[in-house]
PDB file of C-alpha atoms in Angstrom:
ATOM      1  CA  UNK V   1      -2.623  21.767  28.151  1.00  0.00           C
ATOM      2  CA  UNK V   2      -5.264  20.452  25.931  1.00  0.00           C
ATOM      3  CA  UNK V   3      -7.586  17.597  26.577  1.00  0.00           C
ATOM      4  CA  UNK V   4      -6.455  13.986  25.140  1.00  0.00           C
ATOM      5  CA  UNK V   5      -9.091  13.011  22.010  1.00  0.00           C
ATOM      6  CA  UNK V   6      -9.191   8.915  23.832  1.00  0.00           C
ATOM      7  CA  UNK V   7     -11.219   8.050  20.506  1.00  0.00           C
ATOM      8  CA  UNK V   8      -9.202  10.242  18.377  1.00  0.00           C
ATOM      9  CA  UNK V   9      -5.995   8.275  19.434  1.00  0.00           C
ATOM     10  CA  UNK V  10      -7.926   4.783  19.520  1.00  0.00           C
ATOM     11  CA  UNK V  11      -8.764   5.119  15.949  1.00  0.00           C
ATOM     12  CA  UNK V  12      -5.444   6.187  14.294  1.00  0.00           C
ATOM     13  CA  UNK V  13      -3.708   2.980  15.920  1.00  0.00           C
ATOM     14  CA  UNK V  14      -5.259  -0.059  14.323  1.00  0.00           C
ATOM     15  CA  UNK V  15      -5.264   1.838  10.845  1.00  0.00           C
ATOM     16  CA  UNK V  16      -1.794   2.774  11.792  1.00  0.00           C
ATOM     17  CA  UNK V  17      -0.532  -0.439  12.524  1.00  0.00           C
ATOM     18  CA  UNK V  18      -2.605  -2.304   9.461  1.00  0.00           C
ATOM     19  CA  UNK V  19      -1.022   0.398   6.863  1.00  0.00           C
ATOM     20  CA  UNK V  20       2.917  -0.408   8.982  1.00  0.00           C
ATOM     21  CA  UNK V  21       2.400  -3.906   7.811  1.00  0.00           C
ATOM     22  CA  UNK V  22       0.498  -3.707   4.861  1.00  0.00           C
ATOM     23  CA  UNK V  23       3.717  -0.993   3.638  1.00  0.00           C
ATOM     24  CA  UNK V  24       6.518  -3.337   5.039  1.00  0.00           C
ATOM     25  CA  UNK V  25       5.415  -6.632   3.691  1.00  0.00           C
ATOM     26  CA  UNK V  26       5.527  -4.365   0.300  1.00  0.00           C
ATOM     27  CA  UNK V  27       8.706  -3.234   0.877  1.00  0.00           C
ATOM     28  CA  UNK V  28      10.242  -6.711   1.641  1.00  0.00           C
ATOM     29  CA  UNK V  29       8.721  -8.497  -0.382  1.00  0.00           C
ATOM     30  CA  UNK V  30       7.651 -10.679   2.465  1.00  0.00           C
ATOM     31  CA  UNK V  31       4.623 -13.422   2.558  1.00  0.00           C
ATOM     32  CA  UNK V  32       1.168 -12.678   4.552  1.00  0.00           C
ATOM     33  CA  UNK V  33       2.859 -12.655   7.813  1.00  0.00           C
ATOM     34  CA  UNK V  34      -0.532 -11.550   9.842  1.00  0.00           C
ATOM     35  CA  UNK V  35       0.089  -9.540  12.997  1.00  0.00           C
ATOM     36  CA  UNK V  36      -0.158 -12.506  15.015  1.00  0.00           C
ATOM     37  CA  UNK V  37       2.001 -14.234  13.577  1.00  0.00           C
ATOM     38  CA  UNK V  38       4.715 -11.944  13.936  1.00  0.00           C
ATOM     39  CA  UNK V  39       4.054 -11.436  17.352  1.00  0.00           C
ATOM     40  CA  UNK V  40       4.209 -15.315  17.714  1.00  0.00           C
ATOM     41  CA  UNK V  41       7.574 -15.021  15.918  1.00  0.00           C
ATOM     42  CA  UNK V  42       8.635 -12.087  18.044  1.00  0.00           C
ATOM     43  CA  UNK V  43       7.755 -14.071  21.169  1.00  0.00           C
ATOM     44  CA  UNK V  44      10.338 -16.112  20.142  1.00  0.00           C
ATOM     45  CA  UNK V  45      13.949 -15.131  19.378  1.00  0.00           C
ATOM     46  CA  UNK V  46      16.597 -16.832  18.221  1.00  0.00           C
ATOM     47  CA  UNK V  47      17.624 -19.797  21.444  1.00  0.00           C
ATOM     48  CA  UNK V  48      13.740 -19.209  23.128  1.00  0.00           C
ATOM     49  CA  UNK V  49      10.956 -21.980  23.118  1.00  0.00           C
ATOM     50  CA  UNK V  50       8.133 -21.522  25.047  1.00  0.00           C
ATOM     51  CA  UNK V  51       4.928 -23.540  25.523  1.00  0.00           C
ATOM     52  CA  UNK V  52       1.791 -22.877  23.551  1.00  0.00           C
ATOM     53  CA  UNK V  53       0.156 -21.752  26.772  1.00  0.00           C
ATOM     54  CA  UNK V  54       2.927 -19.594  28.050  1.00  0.00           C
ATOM     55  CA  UNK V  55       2.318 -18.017  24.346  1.00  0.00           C
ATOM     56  CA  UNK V  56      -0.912 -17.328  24.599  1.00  0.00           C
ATOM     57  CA  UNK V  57      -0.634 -15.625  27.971  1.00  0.00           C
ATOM     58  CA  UNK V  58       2.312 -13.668  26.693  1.00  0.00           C
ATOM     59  CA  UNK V  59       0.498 -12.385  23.279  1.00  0.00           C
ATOM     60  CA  UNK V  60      -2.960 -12.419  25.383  1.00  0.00           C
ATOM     61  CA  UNK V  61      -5.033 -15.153  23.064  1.00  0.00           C
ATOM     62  CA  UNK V  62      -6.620 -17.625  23.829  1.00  0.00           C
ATOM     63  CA  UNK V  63      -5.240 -21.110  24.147  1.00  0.00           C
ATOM     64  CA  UNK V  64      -7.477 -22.059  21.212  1.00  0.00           C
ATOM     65  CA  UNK V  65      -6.861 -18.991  19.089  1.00  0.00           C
ATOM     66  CA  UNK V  66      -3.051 -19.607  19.294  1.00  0.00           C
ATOM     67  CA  UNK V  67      -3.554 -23.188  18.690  1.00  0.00           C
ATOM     68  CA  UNK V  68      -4.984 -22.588  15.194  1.00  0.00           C
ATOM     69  CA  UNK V  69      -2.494 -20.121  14.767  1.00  0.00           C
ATOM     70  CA  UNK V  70       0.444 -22.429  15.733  1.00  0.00           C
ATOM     71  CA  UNK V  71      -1.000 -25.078  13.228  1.00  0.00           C
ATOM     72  CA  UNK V  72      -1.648 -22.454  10.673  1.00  0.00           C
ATOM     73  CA  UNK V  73       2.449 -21.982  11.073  1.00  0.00           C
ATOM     74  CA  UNK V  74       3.479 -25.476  11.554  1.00  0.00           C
ATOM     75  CA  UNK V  75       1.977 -26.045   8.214  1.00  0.00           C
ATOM     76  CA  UNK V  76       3.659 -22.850   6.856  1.00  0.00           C
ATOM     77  CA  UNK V  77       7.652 -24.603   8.403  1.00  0.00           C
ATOM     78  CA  UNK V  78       7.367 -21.435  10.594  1.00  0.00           C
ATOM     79  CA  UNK V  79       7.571 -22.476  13.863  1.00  0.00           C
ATOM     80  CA  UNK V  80       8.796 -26.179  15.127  1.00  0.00           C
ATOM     81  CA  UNK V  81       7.174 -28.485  17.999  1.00  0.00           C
ATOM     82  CA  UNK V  82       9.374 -30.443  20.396  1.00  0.00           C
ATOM     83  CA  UNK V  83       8.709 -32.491  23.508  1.00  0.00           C
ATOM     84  CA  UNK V  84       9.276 -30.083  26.260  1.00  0.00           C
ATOM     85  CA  UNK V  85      13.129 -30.770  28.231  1.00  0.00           C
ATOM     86  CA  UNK V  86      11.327 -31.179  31.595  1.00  0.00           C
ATOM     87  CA  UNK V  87       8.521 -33.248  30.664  1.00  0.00           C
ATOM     88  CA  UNK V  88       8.354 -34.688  27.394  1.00  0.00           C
ATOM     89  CA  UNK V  89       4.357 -34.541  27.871  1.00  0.00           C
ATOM     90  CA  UNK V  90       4.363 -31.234  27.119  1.00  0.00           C
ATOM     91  CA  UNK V  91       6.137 -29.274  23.804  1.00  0.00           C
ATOM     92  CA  UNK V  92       7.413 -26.442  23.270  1.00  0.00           C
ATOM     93  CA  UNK V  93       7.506 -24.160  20.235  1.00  0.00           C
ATOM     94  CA  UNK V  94      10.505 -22.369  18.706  1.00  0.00           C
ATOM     95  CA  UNK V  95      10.804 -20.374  15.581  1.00  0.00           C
ATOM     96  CA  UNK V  96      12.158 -21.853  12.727  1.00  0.00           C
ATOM     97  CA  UNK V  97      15.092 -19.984  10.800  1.00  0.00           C
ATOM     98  CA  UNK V  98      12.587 -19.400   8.109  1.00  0.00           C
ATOM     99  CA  UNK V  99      10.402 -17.187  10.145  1.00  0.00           C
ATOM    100  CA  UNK V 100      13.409 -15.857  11.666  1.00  0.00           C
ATOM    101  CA  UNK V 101      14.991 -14.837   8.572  1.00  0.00           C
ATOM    102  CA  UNK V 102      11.255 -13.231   7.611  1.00  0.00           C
ATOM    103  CA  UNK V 103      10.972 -11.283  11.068  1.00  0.00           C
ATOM    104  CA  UNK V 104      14.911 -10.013  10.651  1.00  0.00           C
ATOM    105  CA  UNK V 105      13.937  -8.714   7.466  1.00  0.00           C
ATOM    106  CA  UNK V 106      10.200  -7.502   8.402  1.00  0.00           C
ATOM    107  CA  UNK V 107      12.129  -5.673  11.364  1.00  0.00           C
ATOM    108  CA  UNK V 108      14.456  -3.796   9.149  1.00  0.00           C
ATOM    109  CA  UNK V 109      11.995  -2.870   6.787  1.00  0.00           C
ATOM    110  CA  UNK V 110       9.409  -1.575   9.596  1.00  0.00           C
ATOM    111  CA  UNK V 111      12.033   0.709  11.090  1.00  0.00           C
ATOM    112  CA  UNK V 112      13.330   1.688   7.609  1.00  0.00           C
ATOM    113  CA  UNK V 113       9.541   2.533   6.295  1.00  0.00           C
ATOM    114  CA  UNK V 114       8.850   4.501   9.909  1.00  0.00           C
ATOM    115  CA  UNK V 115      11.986   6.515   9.380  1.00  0.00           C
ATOM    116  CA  UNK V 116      11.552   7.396   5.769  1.00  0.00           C
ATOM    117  CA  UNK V 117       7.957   8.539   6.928  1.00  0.00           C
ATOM    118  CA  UNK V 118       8.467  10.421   9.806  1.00  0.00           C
ATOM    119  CA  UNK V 119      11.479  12.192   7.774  1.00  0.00           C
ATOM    120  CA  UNK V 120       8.752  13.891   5.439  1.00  0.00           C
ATOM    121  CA  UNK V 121       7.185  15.169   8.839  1.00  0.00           C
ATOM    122  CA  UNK V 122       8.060  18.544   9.893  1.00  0.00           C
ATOM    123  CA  UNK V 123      10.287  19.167  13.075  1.00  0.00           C
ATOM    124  CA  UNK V 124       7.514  19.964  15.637  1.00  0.00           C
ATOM    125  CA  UNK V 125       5.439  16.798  14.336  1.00  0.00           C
ATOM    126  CA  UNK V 126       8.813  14.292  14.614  1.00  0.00           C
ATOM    127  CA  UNK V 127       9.188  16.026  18.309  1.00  0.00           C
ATOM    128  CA  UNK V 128       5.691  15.323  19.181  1.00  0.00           C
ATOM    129  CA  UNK V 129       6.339  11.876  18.237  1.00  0.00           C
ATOM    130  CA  UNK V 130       9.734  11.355  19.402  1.00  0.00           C
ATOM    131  CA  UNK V 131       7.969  12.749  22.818  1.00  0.00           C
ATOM    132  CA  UNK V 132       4.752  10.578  22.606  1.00  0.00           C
ATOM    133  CA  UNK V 133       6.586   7.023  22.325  1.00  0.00           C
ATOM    134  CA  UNK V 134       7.297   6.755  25.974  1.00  0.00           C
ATOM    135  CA  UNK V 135       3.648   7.714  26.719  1.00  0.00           C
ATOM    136  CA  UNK V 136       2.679   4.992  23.960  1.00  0.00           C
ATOM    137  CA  UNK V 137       5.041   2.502  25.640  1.00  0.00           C
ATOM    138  CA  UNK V 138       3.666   2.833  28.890  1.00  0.00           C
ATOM    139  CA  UNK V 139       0.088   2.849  27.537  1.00  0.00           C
ATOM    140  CA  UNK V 140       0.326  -0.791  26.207  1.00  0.00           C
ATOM    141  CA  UNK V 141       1.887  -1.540  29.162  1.00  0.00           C
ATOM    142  CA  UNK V 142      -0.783  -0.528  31.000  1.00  0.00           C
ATOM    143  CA  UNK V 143      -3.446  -1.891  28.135  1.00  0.00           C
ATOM    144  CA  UNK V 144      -1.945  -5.205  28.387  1.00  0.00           C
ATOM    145  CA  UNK V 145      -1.489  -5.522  32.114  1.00  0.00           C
ATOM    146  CA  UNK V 146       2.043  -5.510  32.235  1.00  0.00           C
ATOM    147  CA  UNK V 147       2.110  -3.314  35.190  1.00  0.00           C
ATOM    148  CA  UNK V 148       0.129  -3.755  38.918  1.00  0.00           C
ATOM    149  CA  UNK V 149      -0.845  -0.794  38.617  1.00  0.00           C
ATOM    150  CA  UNK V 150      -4.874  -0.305  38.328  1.00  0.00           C
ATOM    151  CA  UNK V 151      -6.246   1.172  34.769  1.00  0.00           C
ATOM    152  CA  UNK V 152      -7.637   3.905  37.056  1.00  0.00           C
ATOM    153  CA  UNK V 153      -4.653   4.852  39.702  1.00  0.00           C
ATOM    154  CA  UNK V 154      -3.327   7.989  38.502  1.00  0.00           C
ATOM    155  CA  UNK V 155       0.210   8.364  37.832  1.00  0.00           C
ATOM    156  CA  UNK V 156       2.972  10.935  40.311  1.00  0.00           C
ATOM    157  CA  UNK V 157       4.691  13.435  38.503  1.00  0.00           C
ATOM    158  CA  UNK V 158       7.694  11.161  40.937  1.00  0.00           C
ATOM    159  CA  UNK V 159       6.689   7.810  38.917  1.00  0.00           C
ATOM    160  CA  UNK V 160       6.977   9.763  36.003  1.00  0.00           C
ATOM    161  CA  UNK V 161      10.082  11.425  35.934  1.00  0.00           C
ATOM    162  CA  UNK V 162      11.818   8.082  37.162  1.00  0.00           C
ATOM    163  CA  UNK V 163      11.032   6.148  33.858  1.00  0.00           C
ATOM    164  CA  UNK V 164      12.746   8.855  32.272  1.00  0.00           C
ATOM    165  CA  UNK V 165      16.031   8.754  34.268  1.00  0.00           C
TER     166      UNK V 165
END
């Protein structure tokens, strides 16, 4: 088995993920949507508020960061504030049907782009990648935090095989 190229990988994803959006805003004709705003927007689905700090610990910003980036939105009718049910000190922030609407069409267009691409790949590459997304999965998990496991525990072949079940 050959040895993973860590900087290799780490500098096809960002370029990756700016030419995804940079292609699917094309292809749907959508506004600048920046990534964090559509991970604001995926945060919140259809029925879901949360508050701006439960955001921000979810898309792992800071509380100032997605402040701006809530006003930046406000301003833009894609999100909506609201006094918070429990305690109307607080508010909570929901997606409008606007951005909704956008992120419905930016998802169909992302998957439609991905599969038109990886259709011009040859069988072994599409396998590689149809392999890899599991490992991917897990590595953001693991990126992110979203797992108690340490950065440096190694993984069982057992823990392994049991995702896969």
């Amino acid at each position: 088995m050959s040895e993973l190229d860590a900087a290799r990988l780490a500098a096809v994803i960002s370029p990756l993920r700016r030419a995804l959006l940079a292609a699917t805003r094309a292809a749907a004709r959508l506004p600048e949507l920046s990534d964090a705003q559509i991970d604001v927007i995926r945060a919140l689905p259809r029925g879901t508020s949360r508050g701006p700090a439960e955001l921000a610990a979810r898309l792992r910003l800071s509380r100032s960061t997605v402040s701006n980036l809530l006003g930046a939105m406000e301003s833009d009718g894609l999100i909506e504030r609201s006094p918070a049910p429990s305690d109307g000190r607080r508010v909570v922030v929901r997606a409008s049907e606007t951005a909704l609407d956008l992120f419905d069409r930016f998802d169909s267009a992302n998957s439609a782009l991905v599969a038109q691409a990886t259709a011009k790949l040859d069988d072994d590459e599409r396998s590689a990648l149809t392999a890899a997304v599991p490992a991917l999965e897990r590595l953001c998990a693991v990126l992110g935090g979203d797992t108690a496991e340490s950065l440096d525990a190694p993984r069982t072949p057992t823990d392994a095989s049991e995702e896969t079940r």
